[in-house]
Amino acid sequence: MPPESTPITRGAPEETGPEAPARPRPATSEPEPDLGALAVRARRRRGMRMWSLRGLLVALWLGSWELAATHWIDPFFYSKPTLIKDRLVEWFTDGTSQGSIWEQISVTLQEAAAGFVLGSVAGVVLGILLGRSPMIAEVMAPFIKAANAVPRIVLASLFVIWFGLGLSSKVATAFVLVFFAVFFNAFQGAREVDRNLVDNARILGASRTQVLTSIVVPSATSWILASLHSAFGFALIGAVVGEFTGASKGLGLLINRAQGTFDAAGIYAGMIVITVIALLAESLLGIVEKRLLKWRPPAAAAEIRL
């Protein structure tokens, strides 16, 4: 029989086997998209859209207020944005009736910061200790609720009588407002700790102090930091209320003097300065919170926070 003829192939013979060189892939005309860059651009577009809408709302609000105060309502009682702007310019260029505006801001900030720090530390410590001690918490519950129910304005008046017109009375008022806001969150955070996690730590030989510092405090951190966002606002309120009740310097005193002279623009100007300070403090606390809570899942960290 004649030998079988092998098929004739054009070109070089195709190599097979493990040592065969890899065949080059055809070049694609479209490069793969960079998902990270697309996400960054999407966030930037969303941020620009949000800020544009916010600016539009502010412009509509101020414009309608200016128009109404010019044609329909009495600006002596309701003021208007242009008068408020003039008062702010006057305060930051020529000063106030009580001296430099920066001095007034410094005094109020010192009072609010001192009350915020002292109230936060006391609220965290007592909240966690009572949260881990059910018997003591049950005994102290009616007294804490009764103290929280006392009107803060009354306490501010008493603090002025007790501590005078200086820094101490304003710090005490800010302390009271901050303490209860932080205490209840720290107390609830300490009670919400996973019981199984605590039991497992004790089985492994952890002491009460180790359980407190390694499990309870980190678990309650989210609750505590959530309360601190509003606590500094309460500290500012306490300082301003204390200054409004009786003081020699501060933003609350400026607002009180503006009220006594029917200066509506001065009242609004003081409110704006206090609001800016509160927003700056909120931003700073947000940065601190992100650094302390890096362990949170990205989905939890990306939620909208009011």
PDB file of C-alpha atoms in Angstrom:
ATOM      1  CA  MET A   1       0.000   0.000   0.000  1.00  0.00           C
ATOM      2  CA  PRO A   2       1.317   3.454  -0.787  1.00  0.00           C
ATOM      3  CA  PRO A   3       2.287   5.523   2.250  1.00  0.00           C
ATOM      4  CA  GLU A   4      -0.242   8.037   3.473  1.00  0.00           C
ATOM      5  CA  SER A   5       0.497  11.510   2.248  1.00  0.00           C
ATOM      6  CA  THR A   6       0.724  14.254   4.880  1.00  0.00           C
ATOM      7  CA  PRO A   7      -1.306  17.425   4.280  1.00  0.00           C
ATOM      8  CA  ILE A   8       0.670  20.348   3.074  1.00  0.00           C
ATOM      9  CA  THR A   9       0.282  23.486   5.299  1.00  0.00           C
ATOM     10  CA  ARG A  10       1.333  26.928   4.362  1.00  0.00           C
ATOM     11  CA  GLY A  11       3.673  28.919   6.570  1.00  0.00           C
ATOM     12  CA  ALA A  12       5.739  27.745   9.505  1.00  0.00           C
ATOM     13  CA  PRO A  13       4.660  24.596  11.292  1.00  0.00           C
ATOM     14  CA  GLU A  14       2.659  25.210  14.472  1.00  0.00           C
ATOM     15  CA  GLU A  15       4.470  24.198  17.630  1.00  0.00           C
ATOM     16  CA  THR A  16       2.564  22.504  20.376  1.00  0.00           C
ATOM     17  CA  GLY A  17       3.460  21.320  23.837  1.00  0.00           C
ATOM     18  CA  PRO A  18       4.539  22.960  27.052  1.00  0.00           C
ATOM     19  CA  GLU A  19       7.600  24.577  25.508  1.00  0.00           C
ATOM     20  CA  ALA A  20       5.647  26.256  22.694  1.00  0.00           C
ATOM     21  CA  PRO A  21       6.024  30.056  22.729  1.00  0.00           C
ATOM     22  CA  ALA A  22       2.967  32.072  23.718  1.00  0.00           C
ATOM     23  CA  ARG A  23       1.118  33.500  20.812  1.00  0.00           C
ATOM     24  CA  PRO A  24       0.736  37.288  21.008  1.00  0.00           C
ATOM     25  CA  ARG A  25      -2.792  38.560  21.548  1.00  0.00           C
ATOM     26  CA  PRO A  26      -4.180  40.903  18.968  1.00  0.00           C
ATOM     27  CA  ALA A  27      -3.992  44.521  20.146  1.00  0.00           C
ATOM     28  CA  THR A  28      -7.362  45.920  21.178  1.00  0.00           C
ATOM     29  CA  SER A  29      -8.384  49.285  19.912  1.00  0.00           C
ATOM     30  CA  GLU A  30     -10.094  50.381  23.212  1.00  0.00           C
ATOM     31  CA  PRO A  31      -8.046  50.389  26.472  1.00  0.00           C
ATOM     32  CA  GLU A  32      -9.645  49.076  29.641  1.00  0.00           C
ATOM     33  CA  PRO A  33     -11.288  51.871  31.664  1.00  0.00           C
ATOM     34  CA  ASP A  34      -9.743  52.940  34.962  1.00  0.00           C
ATOM     35  CA  LEU A  35     -12.531  52.252  37.449  1.00  0.00           C
ATOM     36  CA  GLY A  36     -10.843  54.263  40.201  1.00  0.00           C
ATOM     37  CA  ALA A  37     -10.552  57.373  38.052  1.00  0.00           C
ATOM     38  CA  LEU A  38     -14.155  56.996  36.906  1.00  0.00           C
ATOM     39  CA  ALA A  39     -15.323  56.760  40.523  1.00  0.00           C
ATOM     40  CA  VAL A  40     -13.330  59.873  41.473  1.00  0.00           C
ATOM     41  CA  ARG A  41     -14.780  61.830  38.557  1.00  0.00           C
ATOM     42  CA  ALA A  42     -18.296  60.655  39.459  1.00  0.00           C
ATOM     43  CA  ARG A  43     -17.833  61.793  43.064  1.00  0.00           C
ATOM     44  CA  ARG A  44     -16.531  65.161  41.910  1.00  0.00           C
ATOM     45  CA  ARG A  45     -19.485  65.656  39.569  1.00  0.00           C
ATOM     46  CA  ARG A  46     -21.901  64.699  42.324  1.00  0.00           C
ATOM     47  CA  GLY A  47     -20.188  67.055  44.778  1.00  0.00           C
ATOM     48  CA  MET A  48     -20.293  69.950  42.309  1.00  0.00           C
ATOM     49  CA  ARG A  49     -23.969  69.287  41.646  1.00  0.00           C
ATOM     50  CA  MET A  50     -24.759  69.192  45.373  1.00  0.00           C
ATOM     51  CA  TRP A  51     -22.878  72.425  46.079  1.00  0.00           C
ATOM     52  CA  SER A  52     -24.556  74.110  43.108  1.00  0.00           C
ATOM     53  CA  LEU A  53     -27.998  73.167  44.428  1.00  0.00           C
ATOM     54  CA  ARG A  54     -27.072  74.357  47.908  1.00  0.00           C
ATOM     55  CA  GLY A  55     -25.791  77.663  46.561  1.00  0.00           C
ATOM     56  CA  LEU A  56     -28.982  78.082  44.562  1.00  0.00           C
ATOM     57  CA  LEU A  57     -31.126  77.498  47.650  1.00  0.00           C
ATOM     58  CA  VAL A  58     -29.109  80.019  49.680  1.00  0.00           C
ATOM     59  CA  ALA A  59     -29.307  82.585  46.872  1.00  0.00           C
ATOM     60  CA  LEU A  60     -33.091  82.138  46.564  1.00  0.00           C
ATOM     61  CA  TRP A  61     -33.533  82.418  50.332  1.00  0.00           C
ATOM     62  CA  LEU A  62     -31.390  85.552  50.692  1.00  0.00           C
ATOM     63  CA  GLY A  63     -32.851  87.129  47.574  1.00  0.00           C
ATOM     64  CA  SER A  64     -36.440  86.599  48.702  1.00  0.00           C
ATOM     65  CA  TRP A  65     -35.578  87.937  52.171  1.00  0.00           C
ATOM     66  CA  GLU A  66     -33.930  91.050  50.715  1.00  0.00           C
ATOM     67  CA  LEU A  67     -36.872  91.625  48.379  1.00  0.00           C
ATOM     68  CA  ALA A  68     -39.449  91.158  51.143  1.00  0.00           C
ATOM     69  CA  ALA A  69     -37.571  93.456  53.570  1.00  0.00           C
ATOM     70  CA  THR A  70     -37.330  96.129  50.868  1.00  0.00           C
ATOM     71  CA  HIS A  71     -40.974  96.157  49.778  1.00  0.00           C
ATOM     72  CA  TRP A  72     -43.269  94.361  52.236  1.00  0.00           C
ATOM     73  CA  ILE A  73     -41.858  93.870  55.761  1.00  0.00           C
ATOM     74  CA  ASP A  74     -40.204  96.350  58.125  1.00  0.00           C
ATOM     75  CA  PRO A  75     -36.396  95.873  58.099  1.00  0.00           C
ATOM     76  CA  PHE A  76     -36.190  97.509  61.545  1.00  0.00           C
ATOM     77  CA  PHE A  77     -37.670  94.348  63.064  1.00  0.00           C
ATOM     78  CA  TYR A  78     -36.647  91.690  60.535  1.00  0.00           C
ATOM     79  CA  SER A  79     -33.437  93.220  59.136  1.00  0.00           C
ATOM     80  CA  LYS A  80     -32.192  92.099  55.716  1.00  0.00           C
ATOM     81  CA  PRO A  81     -29.073  90.432  54.274  1.00  0.00           C
ATOM     82  CA  THR A  82     -27.376  93.664  53.194  1.00  0.00           C
ATOM     83  CA  LEU A  83     -27.682  95.146  56.691  1.00  0.00           C
ATOM     84  CA  ILE A  84     -26.340  91.944  58.249  1.00  0.00           C
ATOM     85  CA  LYS A  85     -23.393  91.996  55.835  1.00  0.00           C
ATOM     86  CA  ASP A  86     -22.668  95.624  56.784  1.00  0.00           C
ATOM     87  CA  ARG A  87     -22.726  94.721  60.485  1.00  0.00           C
ATOM     88  CA  LEU A  88     -20.326  91.808  59.948  1.00  0.00           C
ATOM     89  CA  VAL A  89     -17.964  94.017  57.945  1.00  0.00           C
ATOM     90  CA  GLU A  90     -18.078  96.617  60.705  1.00  0.00           C
ATOM     91  CA  TRP A  91     -17.315  94.041  63.396  1.00  0.00           C
ATOM     92  CA  PHE A  92     -14.352  92.530  61.568  1.00  0.00           C
ATOM     93  CA  THR A  93     -12.866  95.848  60.440  1.00  0.00           C
ATOM     94  CA  ASP A  94     -13.702  98.442  63.112  1.00  0.00           C
ATOM     95  CA  GLY A  95     -14.519  96.150  66.044  1.00  0.00           C
ATOM     96  CA  THR A  96     -17.580  95.891  68.277  1.00  0.00           C
ATOM     97  CA  SER A  97     -18.882  97.932  71.193  1.00  0.00           C
ATOM     98  CA  GLN A  98     -17.081  95.468  73.511  1.00  0.00           C
ATOM     99  CA  GLY A  99     -13.767  95.517  71.671  1.00  0.00           C
ATOM    100  CA  SER A 100     -12.267  93.359  68.947  1.00  0.00           C
ATOM    101  CA  ILE A 101     -14.550  90.704  67.469  1.00  0.00           C
ATOM    102  CA  TRP A 102     -11.677  88.230  67.648  1.00  0.00           C
ATOM    103  CA  GLU A 103     -11.494  88.732  71.399  1.00  0.00           C
ATOM    104  CA  GLN A 104     -15.212  87.987  71.720  1.00  0.00           C
ATOM    105  CA  ILE A 105     -14.827  84.858  69.584  1.00  0.00           C
ATOM    106  CA  SER A 106     -11.806  83.756  71.615  1.00  0.00           C
ATOM    107  CA  VAL A 107     -13.672  84.104  74.925  1.00  0.00           C
ATOM    108  CA  THR A 108     -16.687  82.136  73.680  1.00  0.00           C
ATOM    109  CA  LEU A 109     -14.453  79.451  72.169  1.00  0.00           C
ATOM    110  CA  GLN A 110     -12.513  79.042  75.418  1.00  0.00           C
ATOM    111  CA  GLU A 111     -15.729  78.618  77.387  1.00  0.00           C
ATOM    112  CA  ALA A 112     -17.234  76.197  74.873  1.00  0.00           C
ATOM    113  CA  ALA A 113     -14.035  74.157  74.468  1.00  0.00           C
ATOM    114  CA  ALA A 114     -13.511  73.806  78.221  1.00  0.00           C
ATOM    115  CA  GLY A 115     -17.123  72.778  78.800  1.00  0.00           C
ATOM    116  CA  PHE A 116     -16.962  70.387  75.842  1.00  0.00           C
ATOM    117  CA  VAL A 117     -13.807  68.612  77.033  1.00  0.00           C
ATOM    118  CA  LEU A 118     -14.866  68.345  80.682  1.00  0.00           C
ATOM    119  CA  GLY A 119     -18.431  67.310  79.850  1.00  0.00           C
ATOM    120  CA  SER A 120     -17.303  64.741  77.274  1.00  0.00           C
ATOM    121  CA  VAL A 121     -14.752  63.114  79.587  1.00  0.00           C
ATOM    122  CA  ALA A 122     -17.196  62.963  82.499  1.00  0.00           C
ATOM    123  CA  GLY A 123     -20.014  61.695  80.269  1.00  0.00           C
ATOM    124  CA  VAL A 124     -17.874  58.952  78.701  1.00  0.00           C
ATOM    125  CA  VAL A 125     -16.393  57.737  81.997  1.00  0.00           C
ATOM    126  CA  LEU A 126     -19.666  57.675  83.952  1.00  0.00           C
ATOM    127  CA  GLY A 127     -21.672  56.382  80.996  1.00  0.00           C
ATOM    128  CA  ILE A 128     -19.382  53.389  80.455  1.00  0.00           C
ATOM    129  CA  LEU A 129     -19.041  52.623  84.171  1.00  0.00           C
ATOM    130  CA  LEU A 130     -22.797  52.710  84.767  1.00  0.00           C
ATOM    131  CA  GLY A 131     -23.418  50.835  81.526  1.00  0.00           C
ATOM    132  CA  ARG A 132     -21.266  47.955  82.822  1.00  0.00           C
ATOM    133  CA  SER A 133     -22.724  48.100  86.352  1.00  0.00           C
ATOM    134  CA  PRO A 134     -26.473  47.289  86.153  1.00  0.00           C
ATOM    135  CA  MET A 135     -27.008  47.524  89.925  1.00  0.00           C
ATOM    136  CA  ILE A 136     -25.492  51.016  90.239  1.00  0.00           C
ATOM    137  CA  ALA A 137     -27.280  52.152  87.075  1.00  0.00           C
ATOM    138  CA  GLU A 138     -30.634  51.052  88.465  1.00  0.00           C
ATOM    139  CA  VAL A 139     -30.018  52.905  91.719  1.00  0.00           C
ATOM    140  CA  MET A 140     -28.862  56.123  89.994  1.00  0.00           C
ATOM    141  CA  ALA A 141     -31.428  56.132  87.169  1.00  0.00           C
ATOM    142  CA  PRO A 142     -34.099  58.364  88.811  1.00  0.00           C
ATOM    143  CA  PHE A 143     -31.510  60.891  90.001  1.00  0.00           C
ATOM    144  CA  ILE A 144     -29.902  61.162  86.556  1.00  0.00           C
ATOM    145  CA  LYS A 145     -33.293  61.563  84.871  1.00  0.00           C
ATOM    146  CA  ALA A 146     -34.315  64.226  87.372  1.00  0.00           C
ATOM    147  CA  ALA A 147     -31.061  66.154  86.831  1.00  0.00           C
ATOM    148  CA  ASN A 148     -31.525  65.949  83.057  1.00  0.00           C
ATOM    149  CA  ALA A 149     -35.061  67.323  83.370  1.00  0.00           C
ATOM    150  CA  VAL A 150     -33.941  70.539  85.099  1.00  0.00           C
ATOM    151  CA  PRO A 151     -34.182  73.505  82.646  1.00  0.00           C
ATOM    152  CA  ARG A 152     -30.721  74.631  81.590  1.00  0.00           C
ATOM    153  CA  ILE A 153     -31.672  78.316  81.646  1.00  0.00           C
ATOM    154  CA  VAL A 154     -32.350  78.061  85.371  1.00  0.00           C
ATOM    155  CA  LEU A 155     -28.979  76.418  85.914  1.00  0.00           C
ATOM    156  CA  ALA A 156     -27.245  79.161  83.923  1.00  0.00           C
ATOM    157  CA  SER A 157     -28.743  81.772  86.233  1.00  0.00           C
ATOM    158  CA  LEU A 158     -27.649  79.804  89.300  1.00  0.00           C
ATOM    159  CA  PHE A 159     -24.142  79.363  87.918  1.00  0.00           C
ATOM    160  CA  VAL A 160     -23.819  83.117  87.438  1.00  0.00           C
ATOM    161  CA  ILE A 161     -24.777  83.606  91.093  1.00  0.00           C
ATOM    162  CA  TRP A 162     -22.439  80.845  92.288  1.00  0.00           C
ATOM    163  CA  PHE A 163     -19.391  81.469  90.091  1.00  0.00           C
ATOM    164  CA  GLY A 164     -19.786  85.101  89.020  1.00  0.00           C
ATOM    165  CA  LEU A 165     -19.616  86.711  85.580  1.00  0.00           C
ATOM    166  CA  GLY A 166     -16.273  85.176  84.621  1.00  0.00           C
ATOM    167  CA  LEU A 167     -15.312  82.080  82.670  1.00  0.00           C
ATOM    168  CA  SER A 168     -16.373  79.529  85.299  1.00  0.00           C
ATOM    169  CA  SER A 169     -20.133  80.081  85.072  1.00  0.00           C
ATOM    170  CA  LYS A 170     -20.124  79.675  81.260  1.00  0.00           C
ATOM    171  CA  VAL A 171     -17.970  76.542  81.446  1.00  0.00           C
ATOM    172  CA  ALA A 172     -20.382  75.075  84.002  1.00  0.00           C
ATOM    173  CA  THR A 173     -23.382  75.744  81.743  1.00  0.00           C
ATOM    174  CA  ALA A 174     -21.628  74.203  78.737  1.00  0.00           C
ATOM    175  CA  PHE A 175     -20.539  71.243  80.892  1.00  0.00           C
ATOM    176  CA  VAL A 176     -24.110  70.439  81.922  1.00  0.00           C
ATOM    177  CA  LEU A 177     -25.380  70.515  78.343  1.00  0.00           C
ATOM    178  CA  VAL A 178     -22.536  68.369  76.999  1.00  0.00           C
ATOM    179  CA  PHE A 179     -22.475  65.870  79.858  1.00  0.00           C
ATOM    180  CA  PHE A 180     -25.981  64.497  79.398  1.00  0.00           C
ATOM    181  CA  ALA A 181     -25.702  64.384  75.592  1.00  0.00           C
ATOM    182  CA  VAL A 182     -22.540  62.256  75.827  1.00  0.00           C
ATOM    183  CA  PHE A 183     -23.510  60.271  78.931  1.00  0.00           C
ATOM    184  CA  PHE A 184     -26.635  58.644  77.506  1.00  0.00           C
ATOM    185  CA  ASN A 185     -24.868  57.618  74.291  1.00  0.00           C
ATOM    186  CA  ALA A 186     -21.865  56.186  76.168  1.00  0.00           C
ATOM    187  CA  PHE A 187     -24.213  54.380  78.546  1.00  0.00           C
ATOM    188  CA  GLN A 188     -26.192  52.830  75.682  1.00  0.00           C
ATOM    189  CA  GLY A 189     -23.012  51.952  73.776  1.00  0.00           C
ATOM    190  CA  ALA A 190     -21.592  50.130  76.806  1.00  0.00           C
ATOM    191  CA  ARG A 191     -24.815  48.148  77.191  1.00  0.00           C
ATOM    192  CA  GLU A 192     -24.916  47.166  73.505  1.00  0.00           C
ATOM    193  CA  VAL A 193     -21.588  45.290  73.631  1.00  0.00           C
ATOM    194  CA  ASP A 194     -21.843  41.710  72.350  1.00  0.00           C
ATOM    195  CA  ARG A 195     -22.292  39.516  75.419  1.00  0.00           C
ATOM    196  CA  ASN A 196     -20.771  36.463  73.730  1.00  0.00           C
ATOM    197  CA  LEU A 197     -17.613  38.439  72.946  1.00  0.00           C
ATOM    198  CA  VAL A 198     -17.260  39.459  76.588  1.00  0.00           C
ATOM    199  CA  ASP A 199     -17.878  35.887  77.804  1.00  0.00           C
ATOM    200  CA  ASN A 200     -15.278  34.492  75.409  1.00  0.00           C
ATOM    201  CA  ALA A 201     -12.719  37.056  76.587  1.00  0.00           C
ATOM    202  CA  ARG A 202     -13.325  36.091  80.207  1.00  0.00           C
ATOM    203  CA  ILE A 203     -13.019  32.404  79.375  1.00  0.00           C
ATOM    204  CA  LEU A 204      -9.622  33.165  77.848  1.00  0.00           C
ATOM    205  CA  GLY A 205      -8.564  34.796  81.111  1.00  0.00           C
ATOM    206  CA  ALA A 206      -9.132  38.505  80.424  1.00  0.00           C
ATOM    207  CA  SER A 207      -9.561  40.655  83.525  1.00  0.00           C
ATOM    208  CA  ARG A 208     -12.386  43.179  83.982  1.00  0.00           C
ATOM    209  CA  THR A 209      -9.999  46.010  83.120  1.00  0.00           C
ATOM    210  CA  GLN A 210      -8.854  44.256  79.951  1.00  0.00           C
ATOM    211  CA  VAL A 211     -12.452  43.589  78.914  1.00  0.00           C
ATOM    212  CA  LEU A 212     -13.288  47.239  79.529  1.00  0.00           C
ATOM    213  CA  THR A 213     -10.347  48.689  77.602  1.00  0.00           C
ATOM    214  CA  SER A 214     -10.145  46.109  74.788  1.00  0.00           C
ATOM    215  CA  ILE A 215     -13.809  45.338  74.098  1.00  0.00           C
ATOM    216  CA  VAL A 216     -16.259  47.706  75.784  1.00  0.00           C
ATOM    217  CA  VAL A 217     -14.593  51.042  74.992  1.00  0.00           C
ATOM    218  CA  PRO A 218     -13.865  50.243  71.289  1.00  0.00           C
ATOM    219  CA  SER A 219     -17.414  48.940  70.839  1.00  0.00           C
ATOM    220  CA  ALA A 220     -18.899  52.099  72.355  1.00  0.00           C
ATOM    221  CA  THR A 221     -16.674  54.416  70.300  1.00  0.00           C
ATOM    222  CA  SER A 222     -19.224  54.755  67.487  1.00  0.00           C
ATOM    223  CA  TRP A 223     -21.926  55.781  69.953  1.00  0.00           C
ATOM    224  CA  ILE A 224     -19.623  58.233  71.707  1.00  0.00           C
ATOM    225  CA  LEU A 225     -18.378  59.903  68.521  1.00  0.00           C
ATOM    226  CA  ALA A 226     -21.932  60.217  67.234  1.00  0.00           C
ATOM    227  CA  SER A 227     -22.829  62.188  70.367  1.00  0.00           C
ATOM    228  CA  LEU A 228     -19.751  64.422  70.096  1.00  0.00           C
ATOM    229  CA  HIS A 229     -20.986  65.859  66.780  1.00  0.00           C
ATOM    230  CA  SER A 230     -23.925  67.483  68.548  1.00  0.00           C
ATOM    231  CA  ALA A 231     -22.128  67.942  71.879  1.00  0.00           C
ATOM    232  CA  PHE A 232     -19.914  70.790  70.659  1.00  0.00           C
ATOM    233  CA  GLY A 233     -23.002  72.596  69.416  1.00  0.00           C
ATOM    234  CA  PHE A 234     -24.470  72.185  72.897  1.00  0.00           C
ATOM    235  CA  ALA A 235     -21.227  73.543  74.363  1.00  0.00           C
ATOM    236  CA  LEU A 236     -21.522  76.661  72.202  1.00  0.00           C
ATOM    237  CA  ILE A 237     -25.149  77.042  73.241  1.00  0.00           C
ATOM    238  CA  GLY A 238     -24.176  76.752  76.885  1.00  0.00           C
ATOM    239  CA  ALA A 239     -21.435  79.362  76.540  1.00  0.00           C
ATOM    240  CA  VAL A 240     -23.718  81.785  74.676  1.00  0.00           C
ATOM    241  CA  VAL A 241     -26.601  81.268  77.117  1.00  0.00           C
ATOM    242  CA  GLY A 242     -24.244  81.882  80.027  1.00  0.00           C
ATOM    243  CA  GLU A 243     -22.939  85.061  78.377  1.00  0.00           C
ATOM    244  CA  PHE A 244     -26.485  86.144  77.619  1.00  0.00           C
ATOM    245  CA  THR A 245     -27.375  85.707  81.292  1.00  0.00           C
ATOM    246  CA  GLY A 246     -24.402  87.722  82.508  1.00  0.00           C
ATOM    247  CA  ALA A 247     -20.903  88.327  81.171  1.00  0.00           C
ATOM    248  CA  SER A 248     -18.303  90.972  80.437  1.00  0.00           C
ATOM    249  CA  LYS A 249     -17.198  89.605  77.037  1.00  0.00           C
ATOM    250  CA  GLY A 250     -18.282  87.083  74.424  1.00  0.00           C
ATOM    251  CA  LEU A 251     -20.599  86.591  71.471  1.00  0.00           C
ATOM    252  CA  GLY A 252     -23.570  86.061  73.761  1.00  0.00           C
ATOM    253  CA  LEU A 253     -22.977  89.489  75.268  1.00  0.00           C
ATOM    254  CA  LEU A 254     -22.909  91.023  71.764  1.00  0.00           C
ATOM    255  CA  ILE A 255     -26.249  89.413  70.967  1.00  0.00           C
ATOM    256  CA  ASN A 256     -27.658  90.602  74.301  1.00  0.00           C
ATOM    257  CA  ARG A 257     -26.512  94.188  73.630  1.00  0.00           C
ATOM    258  CA  ALA A 258     -27.950  94.024  70.105  1.00  0.00           C
ATOM    259  CA  GLN A 259     -31.275  92.895  71.525  1.00  0.00           C
ATOM    260  CA  GLY A 260     -31.266  95.745  74.042  1.00  0.00           C
ATOM    261  CA  THR A 261     -30.786  98.309  71.250  1.00  0.00           C
ATOM    262  CA  PHE A 262     -33.260  96.655  68.824  1.00  0.00           C
ATOM    263  CA  ASP A 263     -30.382  95.881  66.461  1.00  0.00           C
ATOM    264  CA  ALA A 264     -31.799  92.925  64.525  1.00  0.00           C
ATOM    265  CA  ALA A 265     -28.820  92.935  62.148  1.00  0.00           C
ATOM    266  CA  GLY A 266     -26.455  92.555  65.123  1.00  0.00           C
ATOM    267  CA  ILE A 267     -28.429  89.569  66.415  1.00  0.00           C
ATOM    268  CA  TYR A 268     -28.291  87.857  63.024  1.00  0.00           C
ATOM    269  CA  ALA A 269     -24.582  88.685  62.676  1.00  0.00           C
ATOM    270  CA  GLY A 270     -23.827  87.056  66.032  1.00  0.00           C
ATOM    271  CA  MET A 271     -25.839  83.996  65.022  1.00  0.00           C
ATOM    272  CA  ILE A 272     -23.872  83.698  61.765  1.00  0.00           C
ATOM    273  CA  VAL A 273     -20.523  83.855  63.557  1.00  0.00           C
ATOM    274  CA  ILE A 274     -21.618  81.164  66.013  1.00  0.00           C
ATOM    275  CA  THR A 275     -22.915  78.999  63.160  1.00  0.00           C
ATOM    276  CA  VAL A 276     -19.612  79.228  61.276  1.00  0.00           C
ATOM    277  CA  ILE A 277     -17.701  78.218  64.420  1.00  0.00           C
ATOM    278  CA  ALA A 278     -20.022  75.229  64.933  1.00  0.00           C
ATOM    279  CA  LEU A 279     -19.608  74.101  61.304  1.00  0.00           C
ATOM    280  CA  LEU A 280     -15.816  74.317  61.509  1.00  0.00           C
ATOM    281  CA  ALA A 281     -15.850  72.276  64.716  1.00  0.00           C
ATOM    282  CA  GLU A 282     -18.153  69.733  63.063  1.00  0.00           C
ATOM    283  CA  SER A 283     -15.710  69.359  60.164  1.00  0.00           C
ATOM    284  CA  LEU A 284     -12.803  68.846  62.574  1.00  0.00           C
ATOM    285  CA  LEU A 285     -14.740  66.205  64.512  1.00  0.00           C
ATOM    286  CA  GLY A 286     -15.573  64.476  61.234  1.00  0.00           C
ATOM    287  CA  ILE A 287     -11.866  64.203  60.383  1.00  0.00           C
ATOM    288  CA  VAL A 288     -11.104  62.804  63.847  1.00  0.00           C
ATOM    289  CA  GLU A 289     -13.963  60.313  63.526  1.00  0.00           C
ATOM    290  CA  LYS A 290     -12.671  59.013  60.182  1.00  0.00           C
ATOM    291  CA  ARG A 291      -9.221  58.419  61.673  1.00  0.00           C
ATOM    292  CA  LEU A 292     -10.545  56.649  64.748  1.00  0.00           C
ATOM    293  CA  LEU A 293     -13.076  54.501  62.877  1.00  0.00           C
ATOM    294  CA  LYS A 294     -11.014  53.226  59.965  1.00  0.00           C
ATOM    295  CA  TRP A 295     -12.124  49.699  60.871  1.00  0.00           C
ATOM    296  CA  ARG A 296     -15.719  50.397  59.829  1.00  0.00           C
ATOM    297  CA  PRO A 297     -16.953  48.827  56.572  1.00  0.00           C
ATOM    298  CA  PRO A 298     -16.946  51.236  53.609  1.00  0.00           C
ATOM    299  CA  ALA A 299     -20.728  50.999  53.271  1.00  0.00           C
ATOM    300  CA  ALA A 300     -21.219  52.241  56.838  1.00  0.00           C
ATOM    301  CA  ALA A 301     -18.706  55.059  56.369  1.00  0.00           C
ATOM    302  CA  ALA A 302     -20.358  56.217  53.125  1.00  0.00           C
ATOM    303  CA  GLU A 303     -23.787  56.784  54.612  1.00  0.00           C
ATOM    304  CA  ILE A 304     -25.188  60.293  54.593  1.00  0.00           C
ATOM    305  CA  ARG A 305     -24.654  61.937  57.977  1.00  0.00           C
ATOM    306  CA  LEU A 306     -26.793  64.868  59.102  1.00  0.00           C
TER     307      LEU A 306
END
